[in-house]
């Protein structure tokens, strides 16, 4: 398996990942920026891959502790190596496990927060010829319901669940989270100011009762430019958080 070493968060995180297969990118960076764990809090990431979001979130939130759950053995091994590579083994841990088996099978105490970038598809017919090595990251065997259920079980009452997903699945996300969570805050992610959002980041509080808030979108690019917008660039470099 060929491996590259890349840097994210303006060089503050080194990330070794496979040349082929799923590679951490924009979604992982935005999920990390959306994590607002306070010092002393414990965070679990469901499906952490090689640790792209987990390690960036740990670097951003120096006082918090992180656990990453990953079912793919090769990705989990890379993630463990990345934890050590970044000197975060005192605050971050990678464990083997499958989201679809449920949180209780891990026999862990509940967390203060859960973050996740669930696979984008439930239906194999909706996936257009992915590379075989990417199918595990793109296809949720148990559907989105398994991922939301895991995250809701993983956090204490009053804890937060933060998910990044396709914008066209927003209604599904809210419906799946609503029986156990509320106080929704939604951040659309749009490629351009005049284009529909392609992603949403949803933050919910377990047992929360506050009204839903639709926040201003994060616009990634200006028309006519391949460069990131100033706001997006500041977030990707770690100079700003994706605030709530």
PDB file of C-alpha atoms in Angstrom:
ATOM      1  CA  UNK A   1       0.000   0.000   0.000  1.00  0.00           C
ATOM      2  CA  UNK A   2       1.530   3.286  -1.104  1.00  0.00           C
ATOM      3  CA  UNK A   3       1.397   6.035   1.503  1.00  0.00           C
ATOM      4  CA  UNK A   4       1.893   9.779   1.241  1.00  0.00           C
ATOM      5  CA  UNK A   5       2.627  12.201   4.047  1.00  0.00           C
ATOM      6  CA  UNK A   6       0.621  15.403   3.829  1.00  0.00           C
ATOM      7  CA  UNK A   7       0.139  18.376   6.096  1.00  0.00           C
ATOM      8  CA  UNK A   8      -3.104  20.052   7.112  1.00  0.00           C
ATOM      9  CA  UNK A   9      -4.022  22.951   9.361  1.00  0.00           C
ATOM     10  CA  UNK A  10      -1.216  25.053   7.914  1.00  0.00           C
ATOM     11  CA  UNK A  11       1.376  22.385   8.707  1.00  0.00           C
ATOM     12  CA  UNK A  12       0.316  21.867  12.319  1.00  0.00           C
ATOM     13  CA  UNK A  13      -0.829  18.301  11.583  1.00  0.00           C
ATOM     14  CA  UNK A  14       1.076  15.679   9.588  1.00  0.00           C
ATOM     15  CA  UNK A  15      -1.067  13.012   8.009  1.00  0.00           C
ATOM     16  CA  UNK A  16       0.060   9.739   6.459  1.00  0.00           C
ATOM     17  CA  UNK A  17      -2.613   8.245   4.225  1.00  0.00           C
ATOM     18  CA  UNK A  18      -2.924   5.705   1.453  1.00  0.00           C
ATOM     19  CA  UNK A  19      -2.333   6.839  -2.112  1.00  0.00           C
ATOM     20  CA  UNK A  20      -5.509   5.066  -3.227  1.00  0.00           C
ATOM     21  CA  UNK A  21      -8.784   4.855  -1.350  1.00  0.00           C
ATOM     22  CA  UNK A  22     -10.488   7.517   0.716  1.00  0.00           C
ATOM     23  CA  UNK A  23      -8.247  10.470   1.595  1.00  0.00           C
ATOM     24  CA  UNK A  24      -8.998  13.163   4.150  1.00  0.00           C
ATOM     25  CA  UNK A  25      -9.966  16.414   2.488  1.00  0.00           C
ATOM     26  CA  UNK A  26     -12.225  19.434   2.838  1.00  0.00           C
ATOM     27  CA  UNK A  27     -15.018  17.653   4.715  1.00  0.00           C
ATOM     28  CA  UNK A  28     -12.604  16.415   7.383  1.00  0.00           C
ATOM     29  CA  UNK A  29     -11.104  19.893   7.746  1.00  0.00           C
ATOM     30  CA  UNK A  30     -14.525  21.498   8.159  1.00  0.00           C
ATOM     31  CA  UNK A  31     -15.663  18.869  10.660  1.00  0.00           C
ATOM     32  CA  UNK A  32     -12.554  19.528  12.749  1.00  0.00           C
ATOM     33  CA  UNK A  33     -13.211  23.266  12.628  1.00  0.00           C
ATOM     34  CA  UNK A  34     -16.786  22.683  13.800  1.00  0.00           C
ATOM     35  CA  UNK A  35     -15.692  20.766  16.923  1.00  0.00           C
ATOM     36  CA  UNK A  36     -16.073  23.119  19.880  1.00  0.00           C
ATOM     37  CA  UNK A  37     -15.104  20.801  22.743  1.00  0.00           C
ATOM     38  CA  UNK A  38     -14.096  22.603  25.914  1.00  0.00           C
ATOM     39  CA  UNK A  39     -10.983  21.790  27.968  1.00  0.00           C
ATOM     40  CA  UNK A  40     -11.438  18.537  29.860  1.00  0.00           C
ATOM     41  CA  UNK A  41     -14.200  17.242  27.597  1.00  0.00           C
ATOM     42  CA  UNK A  42     -14.090  13.878  25.820  1.00  0.00           C
ATOM     43  CA  UNK A  43     -14.904  13.558  22.117  1.00  0.00           C
ATOM     44  CA  UNK A  44     -15.477  10.464  19.989  1.00  0.00           C
ATOM     45  CA  UNK A  45     -15.293  10.412  16.209  1.00  0.00           C
ATOM     46  CA  UNK A  46     -17.369   7.712  14.513  1.00  0.00           C
ATOM     47  CA  UNK A  47     -15.468   6.454  11.483  1.00  0.00           C
ATOM     48  CA  UNK A  48     -12.216   8.372  11.909  1.00  0.00           C
ATOM     49  CA  UNK A  49     -10.352   6.943   8.899  1.00  0.00           C
ATOM     50  CA  UNK A  50      -6.675   7.850   9.121  1.00  0.00           C
ATOM     51  CA  UNK A  51      -7.435  10.609  11.630  1.00  0.00           C
ATOM     52  CA  UNK A  52      -7.754  13.646   9.365  1.00  0.00           C
ATOM     53  CA  UNK A  53     -10.585  15.275  11.305  1.00  0.00           C
ATOM     54  CA  UNK A  54      -9.710  13.797  14.691  1.00  0.00           C
ATOM     55  CA  UNK A  55      -6.128  15.051  14.788  1.00  0.00           C
ATOM     56  CA  UNK A  56      -6.977  18.493  13.430  1.00  0.00           C
ATOM     57  CA  UNK A  57      -9.721  18.806  16.050  1.00  0.00           C
ATOM     58  CA  UNK A  58      -7.303  17.665  18.759  1.00  0.00           C
ATOM     59  CA  UNK A  59      -4.777  20.266  17.650  1.00  0.00           C
ATOM     60  CA  UNK A  60      -7.445  22.974  17.652  1.00  0.00           C
ATOM     61  CA  UNK A  61      -8.824  21.943  21.049  1.00  0.00           C
ATOM     62  CA  UNK A  62      -5.707  21.419  23.124  1.00  0.00           C
ATOM     63  CA  UNK A  63      -7.524  20.766  26.395  1.00  0.00           C
ATOM     64  CA  UNK A  64      -9.879  18.057  25.112  1.00  0.00           C
ATOM     65  CA  UNK A  65      -9.358  14.295  24.752  1.00  0.00           C
ATOM     66  CA  UNK A  66     -10.289  12.320  21.627  1.00  0.00           C
ATOM     67  CA  UNK A  67     -11.146   8.737  20.695  1.00  0.00           C
ATOM     68  CA  UNK A  68     -11.432   7.648  17.072  1.00  0.00           C
ATOM     69  CA  UNK A  69     -13.412   4.565  16.069  1.00  0.00           C
ATOM     70  CA  UNK A  70     -12.520   2.860  12.777  1.00  0.00           C
ATOM     71  CA  UNK A  71     -13.512  -0.523  11.318  1.00  0.00           C
ATOM     72  CA  UNK A  72     -10.967  -0.632   8.473  1.00  0.00           C
ATOM     73  CA  UNK A  73      -7.810  -2.187   9.942  1.00  0.00           C
ATOM     74  CA  UNK A  74      -5.406  -0.514   7.520  1.00  0.00           C
ATOM     75  CA  UNK A  75      -6.910   2.931   8.107  1.00  0.00           C
ATOM     76  CA  UNK A  76      -6.911   2.383  11.867  1.00  0.00           C
ATOM     77  CA  UNK A  77      -3.229   1.423  11.818  1.00  0.00           C
ATOM     78  CA  UNK A  78      -2.389   4.571   9.847  1.00  0.00           C
ATOM     79  CA  UNK A  79      -4.438   6.619  12.291  1.00  0.00           C
ATOM     80  CA  UNK A  80      -2.519   5.184  15.254  1.00  0.00           C
ATOM     81  CA  UNK A  81       0.735   6.045  13.530  1.00  0.00           C
ATOM     82  CA  UNK A  82      -0.541   9.557  12.850  1.00  0.00           C
ATOM     83  CA  UNK A  83      -1.429  10.036  16.510  1.00  0.00           C
ATOM     84  CA  UNK A  84       2.180   9.250  17.463  1.00  0.00           C
ATOM     85  CA  UNK A  85       3.596  11.220  14.522  1.00  0.00           C
ATOM     86  CA  UNK A  86       1.848  14.339  15.820  1.00  0.00           C
ATOM     87  CA  UNK A  87       2.755  13.791  19.461  1.00  0.00           C
ATOM     88  CA  UNK A  88      -0.886  13.460  20.480  1.00  0.00           C
ATOM     89  CA  UNK A  89      -0.780  10.012  22.083  1.00  0.00           C
ATOM     90  CA  UNK A  90      -1.425  11.577  25.488  1.00  0.00           C
ATOM     91  CA  UNK A  91      -4.811  12.942  24.326  1.00  0.00           C
ATOM     92  CA  UNK A  92      -5.906  10.835  21.352  1.00  0.00           C
ATOM     93  CA  UNK A  93      -6.584   7.119  20.937  1.00  0.00           C
ATOM     94  CA  UNK A  94      -7.745   4.963  18.025  1.00  0.00           C
ATOM     95  CA  UNK A  95      -9.883   1.903  18.669  1.00  0.00           C
ATOM     96  CA  UNK A  96     -11.104  -0.822  16.325  1.00  0.00           C
ATOM     97  CA  UNK A  97     -14.841  -1.127  15.962  1.00  0.00           C
ATOM     98  CA  UNK A  98     -17.853  -0.852  13.699  1.00  0.00           C
ATOM     99  CA  UNK A  99     -20.384   1.962  14.054  1.00  0.00           C
ATOM    100  CA  UNK A 100     -23.118  -0.379  12.863  1.00  0.00           C
ATOM    101  CA  UNK A 101     -22.621  -2.662  15.872  1.00  0.00           C
ATOM    102  CA  UNK A 102     -23.661   0.185  18.148  1.00  0.00           C
ATOM    103  CA  UNK A 103     -21.980   2.215  20.856  1.00  0.00           C
ATOM    104  CA  UNK A 104     -22.814  -0.124  23.723  1.00  0.00           C
ATOM    105  CA  UNK A 105     -20.636  -2.897  22.265  1.00  0.00           C
ATOM    106  CA  UNK A 106     -17.574  -0.704  22.931  1.00  0.00           C
ATOM    107  CA  UNK A 107     -18.240  -0.749  26.705  1.00  0.00           C
ATOM    108  CA  UNK A 108     -17.036   2.846  27.045  1.00  0.00           C
ATOM    109  CA  UNK A 109     -18.410   5.617  29.258  1.00  0.00           C
ATOM    110  CA  UNK A 110     -20.456   8.187  27.370  1.00  0.00           C
ATOM    111  CA  UNK A 111     -18.712  11.203  25.855  1.00  0.00           C
ATOM    112  CA  UNK A 112     -19.329  14.927  25.969  1.00  0.00           C
ATOM    113  CA  UNK A 113     -19.379  15.172  22.174  1.00  0.00           C
ATOM    114  CA  UNK A 114     -19.505  13.023  19.048  1.00  0.00           C
ATOM    115  CA  UNK A 115     -18.364  14.098  15.594  1.00  0.00           C
ATOM    116  CA  UNK A 116     -18.679  12.235  12.316  1.00  0.00           C
ATOM    117  CA  UNK A 117     -18.575  12.407   8.536  1.00  0.00           C
ATOM    118  CA  UNK A 118     -20.890   9.450   7.796  1.00  0.00           C
ATOM    119  CA  UNK A 119     -20.725   7.651   4.443  1.00  0.00           C
ATOM    120  CA  UNK A 120     -22.746   9.629   1.928  1.00  0.00           C
ATOM    121  CA  UNK A 121     -24.772   6.803   0.416  1.00  0.00           C
ATOM    122  CA  UNK A 122     -27.105   4.065   1.661  1.00  0.00           C
ATOM    123  CA  UNK A 123     -28.092   2.669  -1.736  1.00  0.00           C
ATOM    124  CA  UNK A 124     -25.439   0.954  -3.889  1.00  0.00           C
ATOM    125  CA  UNK A 125     -27.395   2.028  -6.987  1.00  0.00           C
ATOM    126  CA  UNK A 126     -26.790   5.670  -6.083  1.00  0.00           C
ATOM    127  CA  UNK A 127     -23.025   5.257  -6.188  1.00  0.00           C
ATOM    128  CA  UNK A 128     -21.488   5.699  -9.614  1.00  0.00           C
ATOM    129  CA  UNK A 129     -18.580   3.287 -10.039  1.00  0.00           C
ATOM    130  CA  UNK A 130     -16.451   4.168  -7.005  1.00  0.00           C
ATOM    131  CA  UNK A 131     -13.018   2.665  -6.690  1.00  0.00           C
ATOM    132  CA  UNK A 132     -13.420  -0.543  -4.642  1.00  0.00           C
ATOM    133  CA  UNK A 133     -11.061   0.758  -1.959  1.00  0.00           C
ATOM    134  CA  UNK A 134     -13.345   3.779  -1.424  1.00  0.00           C
ATOM    135  CA  UNK A 135     -16.625   1.909  -1.096  1.00  0.00           C
ATOM    136  CA  UNK A 136     -16.359   1.437   2.682  1.00  0.00           C
ATOM    137  CA  UNK A 137     -16.025   5.168   3.248  1.00  0.00           C
ATOM    138  CA  UNK A 138     -18.800   6.035   0.794  1.00  0.00           C
ATOM    139  CA  UNK A 139     -21.399   3.352   1.559  1.00  0.00           C
ATOM    140  CA  UNK A 140     -23.201   3.015   4.903  1.00  0.00           C
ATOM    141  CA  UNK A 141     -24.228  -0.633   5.111  1.00  0.00           C
ATOM    142  CA  UNK A 142     -26.697   0.085   7.917  1.00  0.00           C
ATOM    143  CA  UNK A 143     -27.803   3.408   6.483  1.00  0.00           C
ATOM    144  CA  UNK A 144     -27.537   6.870   7.964  1.00  0.00           C
ATOM    145  CA  UNK A 145     -29.781   5.714  10.797  1.00  0.00           C
ATOM    146  CA  UNK A 146     -27.000   3.527  12.201  1.00  0.00           C
ATOM    147  CA  UNK A 147     -24.599   6.468  12.344  1.00  0.00           C
ATOM    148  CA  UNK A 148     -26.998   8.895  13.985  1.00  0.00           C
ATOM    149  CA  UNK A 149     -28.056   6.230  16.492  1.00  0.00           C
ATOM    150  CA  UNK A 150     -24.428   5.531  17.372  1.00  0.00           C
ATOM    151  CA  UNK A 151     -23.650   9.204  17.958  1.00  0.00           C
ATOM    152  CA  UNK A 152     -26.763   9.756  20.053  1.00  0.00           C
ATOM    153  CA  UNK A 153     -25.926   6.771  22.279  1.00  0.00           C
ATOM    154  CA  UNK A 154     -22.307   7.885  22.535  1.00  0.00           C
ATOM    155  CA  UNK A 155     -23.003  11.233  24.240  1.00  0.00           C
ATOM    156  CA  UNK A 156     -24.387  12.190  27.616  1.00  0.00           C
ATOM    157  CA  UNK A 157     -27.566  14.226  28.039  1.00  0.00           C
ATOM    158  CA  UNK A 158     -26.647  17.776  27.104  1.00  0.00           C
ATOM    159  CA  UNK A 159     -23.768  16.515  24.967  1.00  0.00           C
ATOM    160  CA  UNK A 160     -23.343  17.529  21.338  1.00  0.00           C
ATOM    161  CA  UNK A 161     -23.492  15.624  18.062  1.00  0.00           C
ATOM    162  CA  UNK A 162     -21.842  17.311  15.067  1.00  0.00           C
ATOM    163  CA  UNK A 163     -22.158  15.791  11.593  1.00  0.00           C
ATOM    164  CA  UNK A 164     -21.129  16.860   8.097  1.00  0.00           C
ATOM    165  CA  UNK A 165     -23.115  15.404   5.234  1.00  0.00           C
ATOM    166  CA  UNK A 166     -24.697  16.026   1.848  1.00  0.00           C
ATOM    167  CA  UNK A 167     -27.081  18.978   1.846  1.00  0.00           C
ATOM    168  CA  UNK A 168     -29.783  16.884   0.185  1.00  0.00           C
ATOM    169  CA  UNK A 169     -29.837  14.596   3.237  1.00  0.00           C
ATOM    170  CA  UNK A 170     -30.572  17.403   5.703  1.00  0.00           C
ATOM    171  CA  UNK A 171     -34.204  16.403   6.181  1.00  0.00           C
ATOM    172  CA  UNK A 172     -33.138  12.814   6.884  1.00  0.00           C
ATOM    173  CA  UNK A 173     -30.505  13.947   9.392  1.00  0.00           C
ATOM    174  CA  UNK A 174     -32.980  16.094  11.308  1.00  0.00           C
ATOM    175  CA  UNK A 175     -35.644  13.375  11.314  1.00  0.00           C
ATOM    176  CA  UNK A 176     -33.184  10.779  12.634  1.00  0.00           C
ATOM    177  CA  UNK A 177     -31.747  13.031  15.334  1.00  0.00           C
ATOM    178  CA  UNK A 178     -34.984  14.692  16.470  1.00  0.00           C
ATOM    179  CA  UNK A 179     -36.359  11.894  18.688  1.00  0.00           C
ATOM    180  CA  UNK A 180     -33.397  12.240  21.073  1.00  0.00           C
ATOM    181  CA  UNK A 181     -31.869  15.652  20.291  1.00  0.00           C
ATOM    182  CA  UNK A 182     -32.722  19.253  19.524  1.00  0.00           C
ATOM    183  CA  UNK A 183     -31.324  22.777  19.686  1.00  0.00           C
ATOM    184  CA  UNK A 184     -30.216  22.258  16.080  1.00  0.00           C
ATOM    185  CA  UNK A 185     -27.762  24.664  14.519  1.00  0.00           C
ATOM    186  CA  UNK A 186     -27.168  24.203  10.792  1.00  0.00           C
ATOM    187  CA  UNK A 187     -24.286  25.625   8.760  1.00  0.00           C
ATOM    188  CA  UNK A 188     -24.695  25.269   4.967  1.00  0.00           C
ATOM    189  CA  UNK A 189     -21.468  24.915   2.972  1.00  0.00           C
ATOM    190  CA  UNK A 190     -21.766  26.392  -0.529  1.00  0.00           C
ATOM    191  CA  UNK A 191     -19.175  26.283  -3.341  1.00  0.00           C
ATOM    192  CA  UNK A 192     -20.131  29.839  -4.408  1.00  0.00           C
ATOM    193  CA  UNK A 193     -22.327  32.580  -2.964  1.00  0.00           C
ATOM    194  CA  UNK A 194     -24.831  32.174  -5.813  1.00  0.00           C
ATOM    195  CA  UNK A 195     -24.879  28.355  -5.771  1.00  0.00           C
ATOM    196  CA  UNK A 196     -26.880  25.897  -3.661  1.00  0.00           C
ATOM    197  CA  UNK A 197     -25.128  24.379  -0.673  1.00  0.00           C
ATOM    198  CA  UNK A 198     -23.533  20.981  -1.344  1.00  0.00           C
ATOM    199  CA  UNK A 199     -22.805  20.153   2.303  1.00  0.00           C
ATOM    200  CA  UNK A 200     -24.347  20.917   5.673  1.00  0.00           C
ATOM    201  CA  UNK A 201     -22.826  20.724   9.110  1.00  0.00           C
ATOM    202  CA  UNK A 202     -25.466  19.942  11.723  1.00  0.00           C
ATOM    203  CA  UNK A 203     -24.876  20.403  15.434  1.00  0.00           C
ATOM    204  CA  UNK A 204     -27.474  18.995  17.837  1.00  0.00           C
ATOM    205  CA  UNK A 205     -27.683  18.795  21.605  1.00  0.00           C
ATOM    206  CA  UNK A 206     -28.949  15.561  23.142  1.00  0.00           C
ATOM    207  CA  UNK A 207     -32.241  16.412  24.898  1.00  0.00           C
ATOM    208  CA  UNK A 208     -31.877  20.025  23.682  1.00  0.00           C
ATOM    209  CA  UNK A 209     -35.082  22.038  23.338  1.00  0.00           C
ATOM    210  CA  UNK A 210     -34.002  25.362  21.819  1.00  0.00           C
ATOM    211  CA  UNK A 211     -35.394  26.455  18.430  1.00  0.00           C
ATOM    212  CA  UNK A 212     -33.568  25.439  15.276  1.00  0.00           C
ATOM    213  CA  UNK A 213     -31.116  28.049  13.952  1.00  0.00           C
ATOM    214  CA  UNK A 214     -30.098  28.238  10.286  1.00  0.00           C
ATOM    215  CA  UNK A 215     -26.732  29.987  10.223  1.00  0.00           C
ATOM    216  CA  UNK A 216     -25.175  31.974   7.357  1.00  0.00           C
ATOM    217  CA  UNK A 217     -23.468  29.717   4.814  1.00  0.00           C
ATOM    218  CA  UNK A 218     -19.746  29.233   4.559  1.00  0.00           C
ATOM    219  CA  UNK A 219     -18.862  30.114   0.952  1.00  0.00           C
ATOM    220  CA  UNK A 220     -15.788  28.238  -0.225  1.00  0.00           C
ATOM    221  CA  UNK A 221     -14.845  30.146  -3.419  1.00  0.00           C
ATOM    222  CA  UNK A 222     -15.443  33.364  -5.292  1.00  0.00           C
ATOM    223  CA  UNK A 223     -16.643  33.107  -8.885  1.00  0.00           C
ATOM    224  CA  UNK A 224     -13.753  33.207 -11.325  1.00  0.00           C
ATOM    225  CA  UNK A 225     -11.167  32.127  -8.771  1.00  0.00           C
ATOM    226  CA  UNK A 226      -9.865  28.688  -7.831  1.00  0.00           C
ATOM    227  CA  UNK A 227      -8.634  30.070  -4.519  1.00  0.00           C
ATOM    228  CA  UNK A 228     -10.596  29.684  -1.318  1.00  0.00           C
ATOM    229  CA  UNK A 229     -12.553  32.602   0.040  1.00  0.00           C
ATOM    230  CA  UNK A 230     -10.862  34.545   2.818  1.00  0.00           C
ATOM    231  CA  UNK A 231     -13.186  33.021   5.417  1.00  0.00           C
ATOM    232  CA  UNK A 232     -12.653  29.464   4.186  1.00  0.00           C
ATOM    233  CA  UNK A 233      -8.890  29.942   3.972  1.00  0.00           C
ATOM    234  CA  UNK A 234      -8.743  31.203   7.545  1.00  0.00           C
ATOM    235  CA  UNK A 235     -10.675  28.140   8.720  1.00  0.00           C
ATOM    236  CA  UNK A 236      -8.511  25.698   6.768  1.00  0.00           C
ATOM    237  CA  UNK A 237      -5.318  27.296   8.099  1.00  0.00           C
ATOM    238  CA  UNK A 238      -6.579  27.066  11.669  1.00  0.00           C
ATOM    239  CA  UNK A 239      -6.776  30.823  12.101  1.00  0.00           C
ATOM    240  CA  UNK A 240     -10.562  30.666  12.675  1.00  0.00           C
ATOM    241  CA  UNK A 241     -13.112  28.142  13.857  1.00  0.00           C
ATOM    242  CA  UNK A 242     -16.358  27.299  12.128  1.00  0.00           C
ATOM    243  CA  UNK A 243     -18.306  28.948  14.916  1.00  0.00           C
ATOM    244  CA  UNK A 244     -21.767  28.163  16.222  1.00  0.00           C
TER     245      UNK A 244
END
